[in-house]
CSV table of N, CA and C in Angstrom, one decimal:
chain,number,residue,atom,x,y,z
A,1,MET,N,-30.4,23.0,-27.6
A,1,MET,CA,-30.8,22.2,-26.4
A,1,MET,C,-30.3,20.8,-26.5
A,2,THR,N,-30.5,20.1,-27.7
A,2,THR,CA,-30.1,18.7,-27.9
A,2,THR,C,-28.6,18.6,-27.8
A,3,ILE,N,-27.9,19.5,-28.4
A,3,ILE,CA,-26.4,19.5,-28.4
A,3,ILE,C,-25.9,19.6,-26.9
A,4,LYS,N,-26.5,20.5,-26.2
A,4,LYS,CA,-26.1,20.7,-24.8
A,4,LYS,C,-26.3,19.4,-24.0
A,5,PHE,N,-27.5,18.8,-24.2
A,5,PHE,CA,-27.8,17.6,-23.5
A,5,PHE,C,-26.9,16.4,-23.8
A,6,ARG,N,-26.5,16.3,-25.1
A,6,ARG,CA,-25.5,15.3,-25.5
A,6,ARG,C,-24.2,15.5,-24.8
A,7,LYS,N,-23.8,16.8,-24.8
A,7,LYS,CA,-22.5,17.1,-24.2
A,7,LYS,C,-22.5,16.7,-22.7
A,8,GLU,N,-23.5,17.1,-22.0
A,8,GLU,CA,-23.6,16.7,-20.6
A,8,GLU,C,-23.7,15.2,-20.4
A,9,LYS,N,-24.4,14.5,-21.3
A,9,LYS,CA,-24.5,13.1,-21.2
A,9,LYS,C,-23.1,12.5,-21.4
A,10,ASN,N,-22.3,13.0,-22.4
A,10,ASN,CA,-21.0,12.5,-22.6
A,10,ASN,C,-20.1,12.8,-21.4
A,11,ASN,N,-20.2,13.9,-20.8
A,11,ASN,CA,-19.4,14.2,-19.6
A,11,ASN,C,-19.7,13.3,-18.5
A,12,ILE,N,-21.0,13.0,-18.3
A,12,ILE,CA,-21.3,12.0,-17.2
A,12,ILE,C,-20.8,10.6,-17.5
A,13,ALA,N,-20.9,10.2,-18.8
A,13,ALA,CA,-20.4,8.9,-19.2
A,13,ALA,C,-18.8,8.9,-19.0
A,14,MET,N,-18.2,9.9,-19.3
A,14,MET,CA,-16.7,10.0,-19.2
A,14,MET,C,-16.3,9.9,-17.7
A,15,LYS,N,-17.0,10.7,-16.9
A,15,LYS,CA,-16.8,10.7,-15.4
A,15,LYS,C,-17.0,9.3,-14.8
A,16,LEU,N,-18.1,8.6,-15.3
A,16,LEU,CA,-18.4,7.3,-14.8
A,16,LEU,C,-17.4,6.3,-15.2
A,17,ARG,N,-16.9,6.4,-16.5
A,17,ARG,CA,-15.9,5.5,-17.0
A,17,ARG,C,-14.6,5.7,-16.2
A,18,LYS,N,-14.3,6.9,-15.9
A,18,LYS,CA,-13.1,7.2,-15.1
A,18,LYS,C,-13.2,6.7,-13.7
A,19,ALA,N,-14.3,6.8,-13.1
A,19,ALA,CA,-14.6,6.3,-11.7
A,19,ALA,C,-14.5,4.8,-11.7
A,20,ILE,N,-15.1,4.1,-12.7
A,20,ILE,CA,-15.0,2.7,-12.8
A,20,ILE,C,-13.6,2.2,-12.9
A,21,LYS,N,-12.8,2.9,-13.7
A,21,LYS,CA,-11.4,2.5,-13.9
A,21,LYS,C,-10.6,2.7,-12.6
A,22,PHE,N,-10.9,3.8,-11.9
A,22,PHE,CA,-10.2,4.0,-10.6
A,22,PHE,C,-10.5,3.0,-9.6
A,23,ILE,N,-11.8,2.6,-9.5
A,23,ILE,CA,-12.2,1.6,-8.5
A,23,ILE,C,-11.7,0.2,-8.9
A,24,SER,N,-11.7,-0.1,-10.2
A,24,SER,CA,-11.2,-1.4,-10.7
A,24,SER,C,-9.7,-1.5,-10.4
A,25,ARG,N,-9.0,-0.5,-10.7
A,25,ARG,CA,-7.5,-0.6,-10.4
A,25,ARG,C,-7.2,-0.6,-8.9
A,26,ALA,N,-8.0,0.1,-8.1
A,26,ALA,CA,-7.8,0.1,-6.6
A,26,ALA,C,-8.1,-1.3,-6.1
A,27,ALA,N,-9.2,-1.9,-6.6
A,27,ALA,CA,-9.6,-3.3,-6.2
A,27,ALA,C,-8.5,-4.3,-6.6
A,28,LEU,N,-7.9,-4.1,-7.8
A,28,LEU,CA,-6.9,-5.0,-8.3
A,28,LEU,C,-5.6,-4.9,-7.4
A,29,VAL,N,-5.2,-3.7,-7.1
A,29,VAL,CA,-4.1,-3.5,-6.2
A,29,VAL,C,-4.3,-4.2,-4.8
A,30,GLY,N,-5.5,-3.9,-4.3
A,30,GLY,CA,-5.9,-4.5,-3.0
A,30,GLY,C,-5.9,-6.0,-3.0
A,31,ALA,N,-6.5,-6.6,-4.1
A,31,ALA,CA,-6.5,-8.0,-4.2
A,31,ALA,C,-5.1,-8.6,-4.3
A,32,ILE,N,-4.3,-8.0,-5.1
A,32,ILE,CA,-2.9,-8.5,-5.2
A,32,ILE,C,-2.2,-8.4,-3.9
A,33,TYR,N,-2.3,-7.3,-3.2
A,33,TYR,CA,-1.7,-7.1,-1.9
A,33,TYR,C,-2.2,-8.2,-0.9
A,34,ALA,N,-3.5,-8.4,-0.8
A,34,ALA,CA,-4.0,-9.4,0.1
A,34,ALA,C,-3.5,-10.8,-0.2
A,35,VAL,N,-3.6,-11.2,-1.5
A,35,VAL,CA,-3.2,-12.5,-1.9
A,35,VAL,C,-1.7,-12.8,-1.6
A,36,LEU,N,-0.9,-11.8,-2.0
A,36,LEU,CA,0.6,-12.0,-1.8
A,36,LEU,C,0.9,-12.1,-0.3
A,37,THR,N,0.2,-11.3,0.5
A,37,THR,CA,0.4,-11.4,2.0
A,37,THR,C,0.0,-12.8,2.5
A,38,LEU,N,-1.1,-13.3,2.1
A,38,LEU,CA,-1.6,-14.5,2.6
A,38,LEU,C,-0.9,-15.8,2.1
A,39,VAL,N,-0.5,-15.7,0.8
A,39,VAL,CA,0.2,-16.8,0.2
A,39,VAL,C,1.6,-17.0,0.8
A,40,LEU,N,2.2,-15.9,1.1
A,40,LEU,CA,3.5,-15.9,1.8
A,40,LEU,C,3.4,-15.7,3.3
A,41,TYR,N,2.3,-16.3,3.8
A,41,TYR,CA,2.0,-16.1,5.3
A,41,TYR,C,3.1,-16.2,6.2
A,42,PRO,N,3.9,-17.2,6.2
A,42,PRO,CA,4.9,-17.3,7.3
A,42,PRO,C,5.9,-16.1,7.3
A,43,MET,N,6.1,-15.5,6.2
A,43,MET,CA,7.1,-14.4,6.1
A,43,MET,C,6.4,-13.0,6.3
A,44,SER,N,5.0,-13.0,6.2
A,44,SER,CA,4.3,-11.8,6.2
A,44,SER,C,3.9,-11.3,7.6
A,45,PHE,N,4.0,-12.1,8.6
A,45,PHE,CA,3.5,-11.7,9.9
A,45,PHE,C,4.6,-12.0,11.0
A,46,GLY,N,4.5,-11.3,12.1
A,46,GLY,CA,5.4,-11.6,13.2
A,46,GLY,C,6.4,-10.5,13.4
A,47,SER,N,7.3,-10.6,14.4
A,47,SER,CA,8.2,-9.5,14.6
A,47,SER,C,9.3,-9.4,13.6
A,48,VAL,N,9.7,-10.5,13.0
A,48,VAL,CA,10.7,-10.5,11.9
A,48,VAL,C,9.8,-10.9,10.6
A,49,GLN,N,9.5,-9.9,9.8
A,49,GLN,CA,8.7,-10.1,8.7
A,49,GLN,C,9.2,-9.5,7.4
A,50,PHE,N,9.0,-10.2,6.3
A,50,PHE,CA,9.3,-9.7,5.0
A,50,PHE,C,8.0,-9.9,4.2
A,51,ARG,N,7.2,-8.9,4.4
A,51,ARG,CA,5.9,-8.9,3.7
A,51,ARG,C,6.1,-8.3,2.3
A,52,PHE,N,6.2,-9.3,1.3
A,52,PHE,CA,6.5,-8.9,0.0
A,52,PHE,C,5.5,-8.1,-0.7
A,53,SER,N,4.2,-8.2,-0.2
A,53,SER,CA,3.2,-7.3,-0.7
A,53,SER,C,3.5,-5.8,-0.5
A,54,GLU,N,4.3,-5.5,0.5
A,54,GLU,CA,4.7,-4.2,0.8
A,54,GLU,C,5.4,-3.5,-0.3
A,55,ALA,N,6.0,-4.3,-1.2
A,55,ALA,CA,6.6,-3.7,-2.4
A,55,ALA,C,5.6,-2.8,-3.2
A,56,LEU,N,4.4,-3.2,-3.1
A,56,LEU,CA,3.3,-2.5,-3.8
A,56,LEU,C,3.0,-1.1,-3.1
A,57,THR,N,3.6,-0.8,-1.9
A,57,THR,CA,3.3,0.5,-1.3
A,57,THR,C,4.0,1.6,-2.0
A,58,LEU,N,4.8,1.3,-3.0
A,58,LEU,CA,5.5,2.4,-3.8
A,58,LEU,C,4.6,2.8,-4.9
A,59,LEU,N,3.6,2.0,-5.3
A,59,LEU,CA,2.7,2.3,-6.4
A,59,LEU,C,2.0,3.7,-6.3
A,60,PRO,N,1.6,4.2,-5.1
A,60,PRO,CA,0.9,5.4,-5.1
A,60,PRO,C,1.7,6.6,-5.7
A,61,MET,N,3.0,6.4,-5.8
A,61,MET,CA,3.8,7.4,-6.4
A,61,MET,C,3.4,7.7,-7.9
A,62,ILE,N,3.0,6.6,-8.5
A,62,ILE,CA,2.6,6.7,-10.0
A,62,ILE,C,1.2,6.3,-10.3
A,63,LEU,N,0.5,5.8,-9.3
A,63,LEU,CA,-0.8,5.3,-9.5
A,63,LEU,C,-1.7,5.7,-8.3
A,64,PRO,N,-2.4,6.8,-8.4
A,64,PRO,CA,-3.2,7.3,-7.2
A,64,PRO,C,-4.2,6.3,-6.7
A,65,GLU,N,-4.8,5.5,-7.5
A,65,GLU,CA,-5.8,4.5,-7.1
A,65,GLU,C,-5.2,3.4,-6.2
A,66,ALA,N,-3.9,3.3,-6.1
A,66,ALA,CA,-3.2,2.4,-5.2
A,66,ALA,C,-3.4,2.7,-3.8
A,67,VAL,N,-3.7,4.0,-3.4
A,67,VAL,CA,-3.8,4.4,-2.0
A,67,VAL,C,-5.0,3.7,-1.4
A,68,PRO,N,-6.2,3.8,-1.9
A,68,PRO,CA,-7.3,3.0,-1.3
A,68,PRO,C,-7.2,1.5,-1.4
A,69,GLY,N,-6.6,1.1,-2.6
A,69,GLY,CA,-6.4,-0.3,-2.8
A,69,GLY,C,-5.5,-1.0,-1.8
A,70,LEU,N,-4.4,-0.3,-1.5
A,70,LEU,CA,-3.5,-0.9,-0.5
A,70,LEU,C,-4.1,-0.9,0.9
A,71,PHE,N,-4.9,0.1,1.2
A,71,PHE,CA,-5.5,0.2,2.5
A,71,PHE,C,-6.5,-1.0,2.7
A,72,VAL,N,-7.4,-1.1,1.7
A,72,VAL,CA,-8.4,-2.2,1.8
A,72,VAL,C,-7.7,-3.6,1.7
A,73,GLY,N,-6.7,-3.7,0.9
A,73,GLY,CA,-5.9,-5.0,0.8
A,73,GLY,C,-5.3,-5.4,2.1
A,74,CYS,N,-4.7,-4.4,2.8
A,74,CYS,CA,-4.1,-4.7,4.1
A,74,CYS,C,-5.2,-5.1,5.1
A,75,ILE,N,-6.3,-4.4,5.1
A,75,ILE,CA,-7.4,-4.8,6.0
A,75,ILE,C,-7.8,-6.2,5.8
A,76,VAL,N,-8.0,-6.6,4.5
A,76,VAL,CA,-8.4,-7.9,4.1
A,76,VAL,C,-7.4,-8.9,4.6
A,77,ALA,N,-6.1,-8.7,4.3
A,77,ALA,CA,-5.0,-9.6,4.6
A,77,ALA,C,-5.0,-9.8,6.1
A,78,ASN,N,-5.1,-8.7,6.9
A,78,ASN,CA,-5.0,-8.8,8.3
A,78,ASN,C,-6.2,-9.5,8.9
A,79,LEU,N,-7.4,-9.3,8.3
A,79,LEU,CA,-8.6,-9.9,8.8
A,79,LEU,C,-8.5,-11.5,8.5
A,80,LEU,N,-7.9,-11.8,7.4
A,80,LEU,CA,-7.9,-13.3,7.0
A,80,LEU,C,-6.7,-14.0,7.6
A,81,SER,N,-5.8,-13.3,8.3
A,81,SER,CA,-4.7,-13.9,8.9
A,81,SER,C,-5.1,-15.0,9.9
A,82,PRO,N,-4.5,-16.1,9.9
A,82,PRO,CA,-4.8,-17.2,10.9
A,82,PRO,C,-4.6,-16.7,12.4
A,83,ASN,N,-3.7,-15.8,12.6
A,83,ASN,CA,-3.4,-15.3,13.9
A,83,ASN,C,-3.9,-13.8,14.0
A,84,ILE,N,-5.2,-13.6,13.8
A,84,ILE,CA,-5.7,-12.3,13.7
A,84,ILE,C,-5.5,-11.5,15.0
A,85,VAL,N,-5.0,-10.3,14.9
A,85,VAL,CA,-4.8,-9.4,16.0
A,85,VAL,C,-5.5,-8.1,15.7
A,86,VAL,N,-6.5,-7.8,16.5
A,86,VAL,CA,-7.4,-6.7,16.2
A,86,VAL,C,-6.6,-5.4,16.0
A,87,LEU,N,-5.6,-5.2,16.9
A,87,LEU,CA,-4.7,-4.0,16.8
A,87,LEU,C,-4.0,-3.9,15.5
A,88,ASP,N,-3.6,-5.1,15.0
A,88,ASP,CA,-2.9,-5.1,13.7
A,88,ASP,C,-3.9,-4.8,12.5
A,89,VAL,N,-5.1,-5.2,12.6
A,89,VAL,CA,-6.1,-4.9,11.6
A,89,VAL,C,-6.3,-3.4,11.6
A,90,VAL,N,-6.4,-2.8,12.7
A,90,VAL,CA,-6.7,-1.3,12.8
A,90,VAL,C,-5.4,-0.5,12.5
A,91,PHE,N,-4.4,-0.7,13.3
A,91,PHE,CA,-3.2,0.1,13.2
A,91,PHE,C,-2.2,-0.3,12.1
A,92,GLY,N,-2.1,-1.6,11.8
A,92,GLY,CA,-1.3,-2.0,10.7
A,92,GLY,C,-1.9,-1.5,9.4
A,93,SER,N,-3.2,-1.5,9.2
A,93,SER,CA,-3.8,-1.0,8.0
A,93,SER,C,-3.7,0.5,8.0
A,94,LEU,N,-3.8,1.2,9.1
A,94,LEU,CA,-3.6,2.7,9.1
A,94,LEU,C,-2.2,3.0,8.8
A,95,ALA,N,-1.2,2.2,9.2
A,95,ALA,CA,0.2,2.4,8.8
A,95,ALA,C,0.3,2.4,7.3
A,96,THR,N,-0.3,1.4,6.7
A,96,THR,CA,-0.2,1.3,5.2
A,96,THR,C,-0.9,2.4,4.6
A,97,LEU,N,-2.1,2.9,5.1
A,97,LEU,CA,-2.8,4.0,4.5
A,97,LEU,C,-1.9,5.3,4.6
A,98,ILE,N,-1.4,5.6,5.8
A,98,ILE,CA,-0.5,6.8,6.0
A,98,ILE,C,0.7,6.7,5.0
A,99,ALA,N,1.3,5.5,5.0
A,99,ALA,CA,2.5,5.4,4.1
A,99,ALA,C,2.1,5.6,2.6
A,100,ALA,N,1.0,5.1,2.2
A,100,ALA,CA,0.5,5.2,0.8
A,100,ALA,C,0.3,6.7,0.5
A,101,ILE,N,-0.4,7.4,1.4
A,101,ILE,CA,-0.7,8.8,1.2
A,101,ILE,C,0.7,9.6,1.1
A,102,LEU,N,1.6,9.3,2.0
A,102,LEU,CA,2.9,10.0,2.0
A,102,LEU,C,3.7,9.7,0.7
A,103,THR,N,3.6,8.4,0.3
A,103,THR,CA,4.4,8.0,-0.9
A,103,THR,C,3.8,8.6,-2.1
A,104,SER,N,2.5,8.9,-2.1
A,104,SER,CA,1.9,9.5,-3.3
A,104,SER,C,2.4,10.9,-3.5
A,105,ARG,N,3.1,11.5,-2.5
A,105,ARG,CA,3.6,12.9,-2.7
A,105,ARG,C,5.1,12.9,-3.0
A,106,VAL,N,5.7,11.7,-3.0
A,106,VAL,CA,7.2,11.6,-3.2
A,106,VAL,C,7.4,11.6,-4.7
A,107,LYS,N,8.5,12.3,-5.2
A,107,LYS,CA,8.8,12.4,-6.6
A,107,LYS,C,9.9,11.4,-7.0
A,108,SER,N,10.8,11.0,-6.1
A,108,SER,CA,11.9,10.2,-6.4
A,108,SER,C,11.6,8.7,-6.1
A,109,VAL,N,11.9,7.8,-7.0
A,109,VAL,CA,11.7,6.4,-6.8
A,109,VAL,C,12.6,5.9,-5.7
A,110,TRP,N,13.7,6.6,-5.5
A,110,TRP,CA,14.7,6.1,-4.5
A,110,TRP,C,14.3,6.6,-3.1
A,111,LEU,N,13.4,7.6,-3.0
A,111,LEU,CA,12.9,8.1,-1.7
A,111,LEU,C,11.5,7.5,-1.4
A,112,ALA,N,10.9,7.0,-2.4
A,112,ALA,CA,9.5,6.4,-2.2
A,112,ALA,C,9.4,5.3,-1.1
A,113,PRO,N,10.4,4.5,-0.9
A,113,PRO,CA,10.3,3.5,0.1
A,113,PRO,C,10.3,4.0,1.6
A,114,LEU,N,10.8,5.2,1.7
A,114,LEU,CA,10.9,5.8,3.1
A,114,LEU,C,9.6,5.9,3.9
A,115,PRO,N,8.5,6.4,3.3
A,115,PRO,CA,7.3,6.4,4.1
A,115,PRO,C,6.8,5.0,4.6
A,116,PRO,N,6.8,4.0,3.7
A,116,PRO,CA,6.4,2.7,4.2
A,116,PRO,C,7.3,2.1,5.2
A,117,VAL,N,8.6,2.3,5.1
A,117,VAL,CA,9.6,1.8,6.0
A,117,VAL,C,9.4,2.5,7.4
A,118,LEU,N,9.3,3.8,7.4
A,118,LEU,CA,9.1,4.5,8.7
A,118,LEU,C,7.8,4.3,9.3
A,119,CYS,N,6.7,4.3,8.6
A,119,CYS,CA,5.4,4.1,9.1
A,119,CYS,C,5.2,2.7,9.7
A,120,ASN,N,5.7,1.7,9.0
A,120,ASN,CA,5.5,0.4,9.5
A,120,ASN,C,6.5,0.1,10.7
A,121,ALA,N,7.7,0.6,10.6
A,121,ALA,CA,8.6,0.4,11.7
A,121,ALA,C,8.0,1.0,13.0
A,122,LEU,N,7.5,2.2,12.9
A,122,LEU,CA,7.0,2.9,14.1
A,122,LEU,C,5.7,2.3,14.6
A,123,ILE,N,4.7,2.2,13.7
A,123,ILE,CA,3.4,1.8,14.1
A,123,ILE,C,3.3,0.3,14.3
A,124,VAL,N,3.7,-0.5,13.3
A,124,VAL,CA,3.6,-2.0,13.4
A,124,VAL,C,4.5,-2.5,14.5
A,125,GLY,N,5.7,-1.9,14.6
A,125,GLY,CA,6.6,-2.2,15.7
A,125,GLY,C,5.9,-2.0,17.1
A,126,ALA,N,5.2,-1.0,17.2
A,126,ALA,CA,4.5,-0.7,18.5
A,126,ALA,C,3.3,-1.7,18.7
A,127,VAL,N,2.6,-2.1,17.6
A,127,VAL,CA,1.5,-3.1,17.7
A,127,VAL,C,2.1,-4.4,18.2
A,128,ILE,N,3.2,-4.9,17.6
A,128,ILE,CA,3.8,-6.2,17.9
A,128,ILE,C,4.3,-6.1,19.4
A,129,ALA,N,5.0,-5.0,19.7
A,129,ALA,CA,5.5,-4.9,21.1
A,129,ALA,C,4.4,-4.9,22.1
A,130,TYR,N,3.3,-4.2,21.9
A,130,TYR,CA,2.2,-4.2,22.8
A,130,TYR,C,1.5,-5.6,22.9
A,131,SER,N,1.4,-6.2,21.7
A,131,SER,CA,0.7,-7.5,21.7
A,131,SER,C,1.6,-8.6,22.4
A,132,THR,N,2.9,-8.5,22.4
A,132,THR,CA,3.7,-9.5,23.0
A,132,THR,C,4.2,-9.1,24.4
A,133,ALA,N,4.4,-7.8,24.7
A,133,ALA,CA,5.0,-7.4,26.0
A,133,ALA,C,4.0,-6.7,26.9
A,134,GLY,N,2.9,-6.2,26.3
A,134,GLY,CA,1.9,-5.4,27.1
A,134,GLY,C,2.4,-4.0,27.3
A,135,ALA,N,1.8,-3.3,28.2
A,135,ALA,CA,2.2,-1.9,28.4
A,135,ALA,C,3.1,-1.7,29.5
A,136,GLY,N,3.6,-2.7,30.1
A,136,GLY,CA,4.6,-2.6,31.3
A,136,GLY,C,6.0,-2.3,30.8
A,137,ALA,N,6.9,-2.5,31.7
A,137,ALA,CA,8.3,-2.2,31.6
A,137,ALA,C,8.9,-2.9,30.3
A,138,GLY,N,8.4,-4.0,30.0
A,138,GLY,CA,8.9,-4.8,28.8
A,138,GLY,C,8.6,-4.2,27.5
A,139,PHE,N,7.6,-3.2,27.5
A,139,PHE,CA,7.2,-2.6,26.2
A,139,PHE,C,8.3,-2.0,25.4
A,140,TRP,N,9.1,-1.1,26.1
A,140,TRP,CA,10.1,-0.3,25.3
A,140,TRP,C,11.2,-1.2,24.7
A,141,PRO,N,11.8,-2.2,25.5
A,141,PRO,CA,12.8,-3.0,24.8
A,141,PRO,C,12.1,-3.8,23.6
A,142,ALA,N,10.9,-4.3,23.8
A,142,ALA,CA,10.2,-5.0,22.8
A,142,ALA,C,9.9,-4.1,21.6
A,143,TYR,N,9.6,-2.9,21.9
A,143,TYR,CA,9.3,-1.9,20.8
A,143,TYR,C,10.5,-1.6,20.0
A,144,LEU,N,11.6,-1.4,20.6
A,144,LEU,CA,12.9,-1.1,19.9
A,144,LEU,C,13.3,-2.3,19.0
A,145,PHE,N,13.2,-3.5,19.5
A,145,PHE,CA,13.5,-4.7,18.8
A,145,PHE,C,12.5,-4.8,17.6
A,146,ASN,N,11.2,-4.7,17.8
A,146,ASN,CA,10.2,-4.9,16.7
A,146,ASN,C,10.3,-3.7,15.7
A,147,MET,N,10.6,-2.5,16.2
A,147,MET,CA,10.7,-1.4,15.3
A,147,MET,C,11.9,-1.7,14.3
A,148,ALA,N,13.0,-2.1,14.9
A,148,ALA,CA,14.1,-2.4,14.0
A,148,ALA,C,13.9,-3.5,13.1
A,149,SER,N,13.3,-4.6,13.6
A,149,SER,CA,13.1,-5.8,12.7
A,149,SER,C,12.1,-5.6,11.6
A,150,VAL,N,10.9,-4.9,12.0
A,150,VAL,CA,9.9,-4.6,11.0
A,150,VAL,C,10.5,-3.6,10.0
A,151,GLY,N,11.2,-2.6,10.5
A,151,GLY,CA,11.8,-1.6,9.6
A,151,GLY,C,12.8,-2.2,8.6
A,152,PHE,N,13.6,-3.1,9.1
A,152,PHE,CA,14.6,-3.8,8.3
A,152,PHE,C,13.9,-4.6,7.2
A,153,GLY,N,12.9,-5.4,7.6
A,153,GLY,CA,12.2,-6.2,6.6
A,153,GLY,C,11.5,-5.3,5.5
A,154,GLU,N,10.9,-4.2,6.0
A,154,GLU,CA,10.3,-3.3,5.1
A,154,GLU,C,11.3,-2.7,4.1
A,155,LEU,N,12.4,-2.3,4.7
A,155,LEU,CA,13.5,-1.7,3.9
A,155,LEU,C,14.0,-2.6,2.8
A,156,VAL,N,14.2,-3.9,3.1
A,156,VAL,CA,14.6,-4.9,2.2
A,156,VAL,C,13.6,-5.1,1.1
A,157,VAL,N,12.4,-5.3,1.5
A,157,VAL,CA,11.3,-5.5,0.5
A,157,VAL,C,11.1,-4.3,-0.4
A,158,CYS,N,11.0,-3.2,0.2
A,158,CYS,CA,10.8,-2.0,-0.7
A,158,CYS,C,11.9,-1.6,-1.6
A,159,TYR,N,13.1,-1.8,-1.2
A,159,TYR,CA,14.3,-1.4,-2.1
A,159,TYR,C,14.6,-2.6,-3.0
A,160,VAL,N,14.6,-3.8,-2.5
A,160,VAL,CA,15.0,-4.9,-3.4
A,160,VAL,C,13.9,-5.4,-4.4
A,161,VAL,N,12.6,-5.3,-4.0
A,161,VAL,CA,11.5,-5.7,-4.8
A,161,VAL,C,10.8,-4.4,-5.4
A,162,GLY,N,10.4,-3.5,-4.5
A,162,GLY,CA,9.6,-2.3,-4.8
A,162,GLY,C,10.2,-1.4,-5.8
A,163,VAL,N,11.5,-1.0,-5.6
A,163,VAL,CA,12.1,-0.1,-6.6
A,163,VAL,C,12.3,-0.7,-8.0
A,164,PRO,N,12.8,-1.9,-8.1
A,164,PRO,CA,12.8,-2.5,-9.4
A,164,PRO,C,11.4,-2.6,-10.1
A,165,LEU,N,10.4,-2.9,-9.3
A,165,LEU,CA,9.0,-3.0,-9.8
A,165,LEU,C,8.6,-1.6,-10.3
A,166,MET,N,8.9,-0.6,-9.6
A,166,MET,CA,8.5,0.8,-10.1
A,166,MET,C,9.3,1.1,-11.4
A,167,LEU,N,10.5,0.8,-11.4
A,167,LEU,CA,11.3,1.2,-12.6
A,167,LEU,C,10.8,0.4,-13.8
A,168,ALA,N,10.5,-0.9,-13.6
A,168,ALA,CA,9.9,-1.7,-14.7
A,168,ALA,C,8.5,-1.2,-15.1
A,169,LEU,N,7.7,-0.8,-14.2
A,169,LEU,CA,6.4,-0.3,-14.5
A,169,LEU,C,6.5,0.9,-15.3
A,170,ARG,N,7.3,1.8,-15.0
A,170,ARG,CA,7.5,3.1,-15.7
A,170,ARG,C,7.9,2.8,-17.2
A,171,LYS,N,8.7,1.7,-17.3
A,171,LYS,CA,9.2,1.4,-18.7
A,171,LYS,C,8.1,0.8,-19.5
A,172,VAL,N,7.3,-0.1,-19.0
A,172,VAL,CA,6.4,-0.9,-19.8
A,172,VAL,C,5.0,-0.2,-19.8
A,173,ALA,N,4.7,0.8,-18.9
A,173,ALA,CA,3.4,1.4,-18.8
A,173,ALA,C,2.9,1.9,-20.2
A,174,PRO,N,3.7,2.7,-20.9
A,174,PRO,CA,3.2,3.2,-22.2
A,174,PRO,C,2.8,2.1,-23.2
A,175,ARG,N,3.6,1.0,-23.1
A,175,ARG,CA,3.3,-0.2,-24.1
A,175,ARG,C,2.1,-0.9,-23.8
A,176,ILE,N,1.6,-0.9,-22.5
A,176,ILE,CA,0.4,-1.6,-22.2
A,176,ILE,C,-0.8,-0.7,-22.0
A,177,GLY,N,-0.6,0.6,-22.3
A,177,GLY,CA,-1.7,1.5,-22.2
A,177,GLY,C,-2.0,2.0,-20.8
A,178,LEU,N,-1.1,1.9,-19.9
A,178,LEU,CA,-1.3,2.3,-18.5
A,178,LEU,C,-0.8,3.8,-18.4
A,179,ALA,N,-1.7,4.7,-18.1
A,179,ALA,CA,-1.4,6.1,-17.9
A,179,ALA,C,-1.0,6.3,-16.4
A,180,LEU,N,0.3,6.7,-16.3
A,180,LEU,CA,0.8,6.9,-14.9
A,180,LEU,C,1.0,8.4,-14.7
A,181,ARG,N,1.0,8.7,-13.4
A,181,ARG,CA,1.2,10.1,-13.0
A,181,ARG,C,2.6,10.5,-13.2
């Protein structure tokens, strides 16, 4: 009886430790995302944006806890933006969540940037177009422009910053005790 109780107690402690580690890493990713976005504010918002924090959207490929971390970090960054747009808080954050979930299923580091690029181009491009041109006839030209500009910025950040970050993380992870997927 005593041995069984100790075993169950150890299992609970291990599960709790694992949950705490997951939440801590998610919070760290979210905090880094929000800080990077806000510190680099002029480049992080608008129709032509290079949101360097989006390089972190490749992390779910090797770090599952990055999915909720990126989502919450994006919400925080968008809420703290000086030019808060409610549509961006909701749909921009959902774009990041969808991209993170899709990226978590990608096996190649060279294909990992595609979900963030496509989700942000399509969704954030629409948010900016609607916020600037409304739902009238001007929406579609604005949407095409914003989709292309947001997609281009995302492509640059994810491939120029995100891919090297992923390659470096894979190399140093074992040395720093980081277990990656």
